[in-house]
Coordinates of C-alpha atoms (C1' of nucleotides) in Angstrom, one line a residue:
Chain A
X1 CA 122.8 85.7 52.7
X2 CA 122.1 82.5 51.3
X3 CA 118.2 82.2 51.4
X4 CA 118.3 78.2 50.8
X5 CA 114.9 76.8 51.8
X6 CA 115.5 76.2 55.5
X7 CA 116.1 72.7 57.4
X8 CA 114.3 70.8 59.6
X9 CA 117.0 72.2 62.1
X10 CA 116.9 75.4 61.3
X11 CA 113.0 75.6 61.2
X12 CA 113.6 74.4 65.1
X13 CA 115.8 76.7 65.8
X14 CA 114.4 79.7 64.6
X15 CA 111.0 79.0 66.7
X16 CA 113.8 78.6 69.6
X17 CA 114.9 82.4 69.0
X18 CA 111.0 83.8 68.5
X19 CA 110.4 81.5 71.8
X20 CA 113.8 83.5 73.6
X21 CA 112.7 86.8 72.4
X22 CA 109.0 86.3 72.9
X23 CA 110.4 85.6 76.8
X24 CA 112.5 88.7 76.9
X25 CA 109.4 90.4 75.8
X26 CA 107.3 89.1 78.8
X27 CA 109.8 89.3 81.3
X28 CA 110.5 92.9 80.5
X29 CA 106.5 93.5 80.4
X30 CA 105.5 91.9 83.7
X31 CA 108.7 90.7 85.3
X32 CA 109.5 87.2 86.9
X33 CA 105.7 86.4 86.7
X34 CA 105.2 86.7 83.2
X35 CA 103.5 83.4 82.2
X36 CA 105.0 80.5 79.8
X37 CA 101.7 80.6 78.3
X38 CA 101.4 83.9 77.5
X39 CA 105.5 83.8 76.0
X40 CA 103.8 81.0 74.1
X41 CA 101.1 82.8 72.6
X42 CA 103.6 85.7 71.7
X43 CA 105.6 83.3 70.0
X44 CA 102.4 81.9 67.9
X45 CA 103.1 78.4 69.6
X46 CA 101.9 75.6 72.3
X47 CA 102.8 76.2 76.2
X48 CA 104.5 72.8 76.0
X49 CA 106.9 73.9 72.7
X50 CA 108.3 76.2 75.2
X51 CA 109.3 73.9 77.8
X52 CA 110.5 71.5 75.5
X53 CA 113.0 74.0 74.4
X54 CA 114.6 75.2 77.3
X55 CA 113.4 72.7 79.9
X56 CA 111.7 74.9 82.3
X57 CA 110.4 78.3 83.1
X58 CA 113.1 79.0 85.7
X59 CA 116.1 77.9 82.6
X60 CA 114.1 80.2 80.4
X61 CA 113.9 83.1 82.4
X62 CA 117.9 82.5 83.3
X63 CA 118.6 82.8 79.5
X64 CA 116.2 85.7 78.9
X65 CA 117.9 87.6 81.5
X66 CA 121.3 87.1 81.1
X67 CA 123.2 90.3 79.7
X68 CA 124.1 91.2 76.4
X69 CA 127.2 92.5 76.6
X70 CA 130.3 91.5 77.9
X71 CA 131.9 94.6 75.8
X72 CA 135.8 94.0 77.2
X73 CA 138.2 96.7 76.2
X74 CA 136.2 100.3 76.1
X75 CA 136.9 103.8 77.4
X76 CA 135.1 103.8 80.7
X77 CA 133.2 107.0 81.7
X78 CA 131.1 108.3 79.1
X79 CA 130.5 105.0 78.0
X80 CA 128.9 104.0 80.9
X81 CA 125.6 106.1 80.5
X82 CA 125.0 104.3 77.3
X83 CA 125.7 101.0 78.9
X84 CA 122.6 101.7 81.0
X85 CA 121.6 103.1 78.5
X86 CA 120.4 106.5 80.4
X87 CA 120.8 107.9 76.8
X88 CA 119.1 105.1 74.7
X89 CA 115.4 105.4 73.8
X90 CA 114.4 101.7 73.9
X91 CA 116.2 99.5 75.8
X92 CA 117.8 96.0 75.2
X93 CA 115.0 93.4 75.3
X94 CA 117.6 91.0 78.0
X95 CA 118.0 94.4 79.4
X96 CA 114.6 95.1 80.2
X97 CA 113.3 91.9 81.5
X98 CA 116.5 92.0 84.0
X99 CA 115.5 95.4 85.4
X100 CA 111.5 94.7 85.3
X101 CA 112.9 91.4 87.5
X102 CA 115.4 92.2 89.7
X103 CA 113.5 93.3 92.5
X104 CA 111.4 90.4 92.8
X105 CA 113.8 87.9 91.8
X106 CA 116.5 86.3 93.5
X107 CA 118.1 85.3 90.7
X108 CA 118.0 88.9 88.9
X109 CA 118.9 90.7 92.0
X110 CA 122.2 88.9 92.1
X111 CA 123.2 89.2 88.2
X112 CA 122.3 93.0 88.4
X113 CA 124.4 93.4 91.0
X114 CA 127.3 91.8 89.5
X115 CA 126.7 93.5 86.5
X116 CA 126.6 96.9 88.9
X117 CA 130.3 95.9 91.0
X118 CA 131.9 94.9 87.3
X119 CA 131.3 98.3 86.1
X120 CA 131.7 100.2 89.4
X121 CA 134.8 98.7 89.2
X122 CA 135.7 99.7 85.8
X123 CA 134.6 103.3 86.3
X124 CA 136.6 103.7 89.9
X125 CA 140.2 103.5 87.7
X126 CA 139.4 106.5 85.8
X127 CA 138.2 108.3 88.6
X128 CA 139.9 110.5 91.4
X129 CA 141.1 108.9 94.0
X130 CA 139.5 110.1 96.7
X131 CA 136.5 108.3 97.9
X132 CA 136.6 106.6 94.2
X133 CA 134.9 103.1 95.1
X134 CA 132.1 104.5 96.9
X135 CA 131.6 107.3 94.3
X136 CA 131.7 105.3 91.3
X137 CA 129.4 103.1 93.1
X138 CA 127.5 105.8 93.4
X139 CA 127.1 107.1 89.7
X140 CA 126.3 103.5 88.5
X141 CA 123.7 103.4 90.9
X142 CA 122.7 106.9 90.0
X143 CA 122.5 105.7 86.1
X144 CA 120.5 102.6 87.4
X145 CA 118.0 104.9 89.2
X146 CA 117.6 107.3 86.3
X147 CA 117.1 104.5 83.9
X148 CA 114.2 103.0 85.7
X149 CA 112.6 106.4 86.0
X150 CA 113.0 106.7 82.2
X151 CA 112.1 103.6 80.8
X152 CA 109.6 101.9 83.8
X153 CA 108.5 105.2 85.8
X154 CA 108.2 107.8 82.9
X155 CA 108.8 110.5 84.0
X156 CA 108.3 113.3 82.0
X157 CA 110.9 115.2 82.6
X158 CA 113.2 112.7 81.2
X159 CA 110.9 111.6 78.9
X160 CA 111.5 114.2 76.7
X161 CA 115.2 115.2 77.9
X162 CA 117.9 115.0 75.4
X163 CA 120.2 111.9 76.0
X164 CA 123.4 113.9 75.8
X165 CA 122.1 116.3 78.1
X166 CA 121.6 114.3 81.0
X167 CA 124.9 111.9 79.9
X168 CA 126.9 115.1 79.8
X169 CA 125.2 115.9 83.4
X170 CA 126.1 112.6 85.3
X171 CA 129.3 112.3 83.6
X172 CA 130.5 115.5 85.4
X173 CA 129.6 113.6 88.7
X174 CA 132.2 111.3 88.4
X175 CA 134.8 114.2 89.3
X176 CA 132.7 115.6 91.3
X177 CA 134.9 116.3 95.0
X178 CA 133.4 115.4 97.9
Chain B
X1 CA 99.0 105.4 128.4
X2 CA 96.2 103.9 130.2
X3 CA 96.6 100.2 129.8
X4 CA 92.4 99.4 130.3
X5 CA 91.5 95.8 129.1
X6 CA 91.1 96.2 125.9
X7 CA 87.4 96.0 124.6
X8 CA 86.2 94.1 121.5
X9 CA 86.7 96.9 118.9
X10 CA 89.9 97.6 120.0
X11 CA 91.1 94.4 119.7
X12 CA 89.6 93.7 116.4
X13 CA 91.5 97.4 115.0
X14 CA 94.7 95.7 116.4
X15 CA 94.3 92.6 115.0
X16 CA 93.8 95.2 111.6
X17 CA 97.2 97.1 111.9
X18 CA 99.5 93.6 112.8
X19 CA 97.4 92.4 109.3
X20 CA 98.7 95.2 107.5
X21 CA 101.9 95.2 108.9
X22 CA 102.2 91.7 107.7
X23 CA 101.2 92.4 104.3
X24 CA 103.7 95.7 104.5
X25 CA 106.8 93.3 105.2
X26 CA 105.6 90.5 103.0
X27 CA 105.0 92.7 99.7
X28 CA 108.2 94.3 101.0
X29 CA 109.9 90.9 100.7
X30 CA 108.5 89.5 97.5
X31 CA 106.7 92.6 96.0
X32 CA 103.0 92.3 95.2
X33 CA 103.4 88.4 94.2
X34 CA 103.5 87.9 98.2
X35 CA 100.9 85.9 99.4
X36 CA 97.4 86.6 101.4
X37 CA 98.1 83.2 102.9
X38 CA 101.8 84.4 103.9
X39 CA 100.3 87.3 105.1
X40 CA 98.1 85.3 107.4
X41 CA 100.6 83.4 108.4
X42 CA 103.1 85.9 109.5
X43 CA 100.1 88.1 110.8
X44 CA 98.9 84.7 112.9
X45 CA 95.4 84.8 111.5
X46 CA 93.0 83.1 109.1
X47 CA 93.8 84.1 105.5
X48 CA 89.8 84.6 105.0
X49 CA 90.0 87.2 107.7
X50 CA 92.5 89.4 106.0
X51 CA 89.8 89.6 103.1
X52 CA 87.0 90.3 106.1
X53 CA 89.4 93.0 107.1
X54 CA 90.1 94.8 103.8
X55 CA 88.3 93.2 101.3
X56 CA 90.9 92.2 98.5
X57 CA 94.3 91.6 97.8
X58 CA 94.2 94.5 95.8
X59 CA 92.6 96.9 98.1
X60 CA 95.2 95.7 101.2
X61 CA 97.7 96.3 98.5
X62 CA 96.8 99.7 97.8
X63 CA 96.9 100.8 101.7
X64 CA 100.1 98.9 102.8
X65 CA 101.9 100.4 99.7
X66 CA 101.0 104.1 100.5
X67 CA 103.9 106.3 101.6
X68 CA 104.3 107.5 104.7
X69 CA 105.0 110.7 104.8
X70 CA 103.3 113.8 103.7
X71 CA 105.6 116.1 105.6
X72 CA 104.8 120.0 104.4
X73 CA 107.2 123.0 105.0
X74 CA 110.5 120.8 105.2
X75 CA 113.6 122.3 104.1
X76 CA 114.7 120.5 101.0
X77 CA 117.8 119.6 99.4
X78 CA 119.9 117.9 101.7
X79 CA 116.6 116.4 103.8
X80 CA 115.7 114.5 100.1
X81 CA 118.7 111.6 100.6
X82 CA 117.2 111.4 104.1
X83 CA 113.3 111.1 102.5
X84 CA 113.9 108.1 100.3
X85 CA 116.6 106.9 102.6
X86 CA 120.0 107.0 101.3
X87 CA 121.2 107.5 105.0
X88 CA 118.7 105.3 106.7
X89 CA 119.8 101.4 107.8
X90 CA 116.4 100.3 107.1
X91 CA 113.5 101.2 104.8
X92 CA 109.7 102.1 106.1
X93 CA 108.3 98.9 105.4
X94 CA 106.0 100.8 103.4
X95 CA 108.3 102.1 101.5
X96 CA 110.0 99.1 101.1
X97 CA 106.8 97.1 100.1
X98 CA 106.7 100.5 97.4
X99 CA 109.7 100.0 95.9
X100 CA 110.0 96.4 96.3
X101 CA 106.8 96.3 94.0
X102 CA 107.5 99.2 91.7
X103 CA 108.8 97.1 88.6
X104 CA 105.9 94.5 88.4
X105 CA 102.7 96.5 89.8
X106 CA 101.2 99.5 87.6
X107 CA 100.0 101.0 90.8
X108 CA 103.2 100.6 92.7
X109 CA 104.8 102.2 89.7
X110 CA 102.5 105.6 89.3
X111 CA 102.6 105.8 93.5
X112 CA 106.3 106.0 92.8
X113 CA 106.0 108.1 90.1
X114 CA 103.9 111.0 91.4
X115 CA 106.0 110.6 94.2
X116 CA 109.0 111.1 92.9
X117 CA 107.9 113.9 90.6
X118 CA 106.1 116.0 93.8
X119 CA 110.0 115.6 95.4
X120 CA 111.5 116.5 92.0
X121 CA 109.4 119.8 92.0
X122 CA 110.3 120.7 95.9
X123 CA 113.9 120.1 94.6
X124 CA 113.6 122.1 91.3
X125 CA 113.0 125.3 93.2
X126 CA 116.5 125.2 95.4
X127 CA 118.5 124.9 92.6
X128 CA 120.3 127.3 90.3
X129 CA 118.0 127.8 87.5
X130 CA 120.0 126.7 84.2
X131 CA 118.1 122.9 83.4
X132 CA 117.1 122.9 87.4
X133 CA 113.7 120.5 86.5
X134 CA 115.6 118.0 84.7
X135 CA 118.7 118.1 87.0
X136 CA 115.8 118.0 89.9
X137 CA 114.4 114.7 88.1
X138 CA 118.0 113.5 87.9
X139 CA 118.9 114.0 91.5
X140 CA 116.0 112.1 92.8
X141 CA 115.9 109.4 90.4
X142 CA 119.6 109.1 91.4
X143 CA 118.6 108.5 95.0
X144 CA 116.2 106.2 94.3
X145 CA 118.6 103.9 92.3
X146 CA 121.4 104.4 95.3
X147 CA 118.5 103.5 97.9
X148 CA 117.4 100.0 95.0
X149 CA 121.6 99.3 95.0
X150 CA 121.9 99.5 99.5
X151 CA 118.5 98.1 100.2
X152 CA 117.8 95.5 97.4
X153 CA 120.8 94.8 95.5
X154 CA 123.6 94.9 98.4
X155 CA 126.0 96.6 96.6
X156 CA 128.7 96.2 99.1
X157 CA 130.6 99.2 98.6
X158 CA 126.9 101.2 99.4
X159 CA 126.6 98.4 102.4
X160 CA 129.1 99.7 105.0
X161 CA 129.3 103.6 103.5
X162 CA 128.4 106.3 106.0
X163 CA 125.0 107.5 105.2
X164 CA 126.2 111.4 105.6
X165 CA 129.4 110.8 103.3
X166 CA 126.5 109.5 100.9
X167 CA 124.2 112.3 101.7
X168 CA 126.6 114.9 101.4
X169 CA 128.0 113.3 97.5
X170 CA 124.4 113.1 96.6
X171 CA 124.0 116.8 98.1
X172 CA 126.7 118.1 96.0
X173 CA 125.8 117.5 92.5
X174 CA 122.6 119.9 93.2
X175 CA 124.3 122.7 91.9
X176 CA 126.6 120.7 89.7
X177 CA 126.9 123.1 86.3
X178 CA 125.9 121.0 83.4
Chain C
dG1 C1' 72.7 84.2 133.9
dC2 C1' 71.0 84.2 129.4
dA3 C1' 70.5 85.6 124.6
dT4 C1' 73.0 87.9 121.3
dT5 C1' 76.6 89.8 118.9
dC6 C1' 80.6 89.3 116.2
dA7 C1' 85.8 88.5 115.7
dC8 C1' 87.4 84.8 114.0
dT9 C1' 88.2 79.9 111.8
dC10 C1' 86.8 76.0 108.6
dT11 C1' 85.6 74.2 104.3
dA12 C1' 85.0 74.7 99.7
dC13 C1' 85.2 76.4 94.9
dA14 C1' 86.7 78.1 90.5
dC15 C1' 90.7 79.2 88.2
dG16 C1' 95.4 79.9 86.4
dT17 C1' 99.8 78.0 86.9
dG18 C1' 104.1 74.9 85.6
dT19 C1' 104.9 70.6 83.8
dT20 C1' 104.2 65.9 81.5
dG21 C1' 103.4 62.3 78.1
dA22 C1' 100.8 60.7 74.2
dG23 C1' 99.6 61.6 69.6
dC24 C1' 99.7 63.8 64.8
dG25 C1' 101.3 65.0 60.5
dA26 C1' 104.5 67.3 57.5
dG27 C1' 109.5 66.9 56.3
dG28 C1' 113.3 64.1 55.3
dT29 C1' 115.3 59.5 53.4
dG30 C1' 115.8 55.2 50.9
Chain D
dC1 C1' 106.4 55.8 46.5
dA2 C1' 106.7 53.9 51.3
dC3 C1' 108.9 54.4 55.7
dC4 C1' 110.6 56.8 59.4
dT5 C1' 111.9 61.1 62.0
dC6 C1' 110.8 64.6 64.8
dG7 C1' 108.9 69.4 65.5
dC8 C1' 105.0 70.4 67.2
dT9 C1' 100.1 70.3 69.4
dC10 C1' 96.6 68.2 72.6
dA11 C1' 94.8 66.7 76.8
dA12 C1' 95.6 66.0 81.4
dC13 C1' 97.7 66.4 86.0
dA14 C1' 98.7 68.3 90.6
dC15 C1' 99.0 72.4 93.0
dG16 C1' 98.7 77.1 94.8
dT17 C1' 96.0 81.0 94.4
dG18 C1' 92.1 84.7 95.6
dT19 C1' 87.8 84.6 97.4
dA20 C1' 82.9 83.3 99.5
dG21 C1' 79.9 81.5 103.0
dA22 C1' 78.8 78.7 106.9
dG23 C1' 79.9 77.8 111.4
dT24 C1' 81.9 78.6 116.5
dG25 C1' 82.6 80.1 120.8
dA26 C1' 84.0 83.8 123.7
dA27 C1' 83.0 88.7 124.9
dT28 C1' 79.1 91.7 125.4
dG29 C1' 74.6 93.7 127.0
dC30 C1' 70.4 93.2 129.3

DNA sequence: GCATTCACTCTACACGTGTTGAGCGAGGTG
DNA sequence: CACCTCGCTCAACACGTGTAGAGTGAATGC
């Protein structure tokens, strides 16, 4: 709250946040080959700036993609849609560069699927027992699926559907029987 | 059947299809960022004659990332897992080098999309009526992310699951009441 | 058997990339 | 005010890319 003219240090840090966000913003737009030079000129700075702040494109991208929430004790199901976020209009800007990646990085790949087993995990306690890991494995791949076709396919009939709707829709797939 | 020598135009329309095979398993590897070198390479050819062959990157693109089938009159819900291969061991290299390319390409991602929304529709009309285009849209997007978590992600509880256990989960939410 | 075609390879070019090191000039310090 | 610090820009590099055009030698047709 303090609005002290800002330090040296703080200057520097603050282009090191534009510079992280400007790189969320281009992963998310064109993926893994989203250029330091063009995250530069979103951040209204030199190519080199950006190097010299995170050391290389490959440490960048790491840090842009890494996930936002490591949200600990929450009540599983319904949560999860929103997690995903099959129920959010714009998505987290990590978010999106680690979806618009993951399928033509390595590196992505492996954290989304982490990310995926974690909650799969979570989500198989509060389910019925039978055929539970597979099936919760299922639904987070499910939520996966429908949030790509929102947010990167757009598809028009979930373009305009209402969150709740389709969250009260998959959320009934978790007790689903087999 | 008949196994003549095979004359020059033959050869040359063979030498074609192992090009685009190539470039079909490379952009199914490492999306449309693959290569027309590594496409040479795997195809055993000159890179300058994949251009003689189809005349840009783009343009070989465009053919080795079309889907494969147009089937008509099929029955529909339970043969959609089978379509985009929630059942399946391995993908249609062109539908791998689709997918694979869906996040980062434009084109990838509209051939996906008017895919997706033609198999939506053939859905939409075997289902109970109440919020059947949405739930359709749902469905199918919900495949696609279970075929991203087997195929791309190696989900491990997807990995060793039997396809028809999969198909016949997937198969049940279809008339799932909202 | 010879001339021609033509499927294919070789060489080259222009360009965009990630990355580096030198240099500049405003901000801090005495 | 003079000096130094250091956040930042500039200029340059080596390299991989898509693509074009000339060249080559074996299959073809007379």
């Amino acid at each position: 709250m303090a609005d002290h003219t800002p330090t040296r240090a703080e200057r520097r840090e603050a282009t090191a946040r534009r510079i992280l966000e400007a790189a969320q913003h281009e992963f998310g737009a064109h993926g893994d080959g989203a250029t330091i030079r063009s995250i530069a000129r979103r951040a209204g700075v030199d190519p080199s700036l950006v190097l010299q702040h995170y050391g290389s494109k490959q440490a960048l991208f790491s840090l842009a993609v890494r996930p936002v929430s490591d949200l600990e004790g929450e009540d599983v199901p319904a949560h999860l849609a929103e997690v995903l976020d099959v129920r959010l209009r714009e998505l987290p800007a990590s978010t999106k560069a680690l979806m618009r990646s993951m399928l033509t990085s390595a590196e992505a790949a492996e954290a989304m699927s982490v990310y995926l087993r974690e909650r799969a995990a979570r989500l198989a306690e509060a389910m019925p027992d039978d055929h539970a890991e597979l099936r919760a494995a299922l639904v987070v791949s499910s939520i996966m699926g429908i949030t790509i076709a929102r947010h990167f396919l757009d598809l028009p009939a979930l373009e305009d559907a209402d969150g709740d709707d389709v969250a009260a829709l998959v959320d009934s797939w978790t007790s689903t029987a087999p």
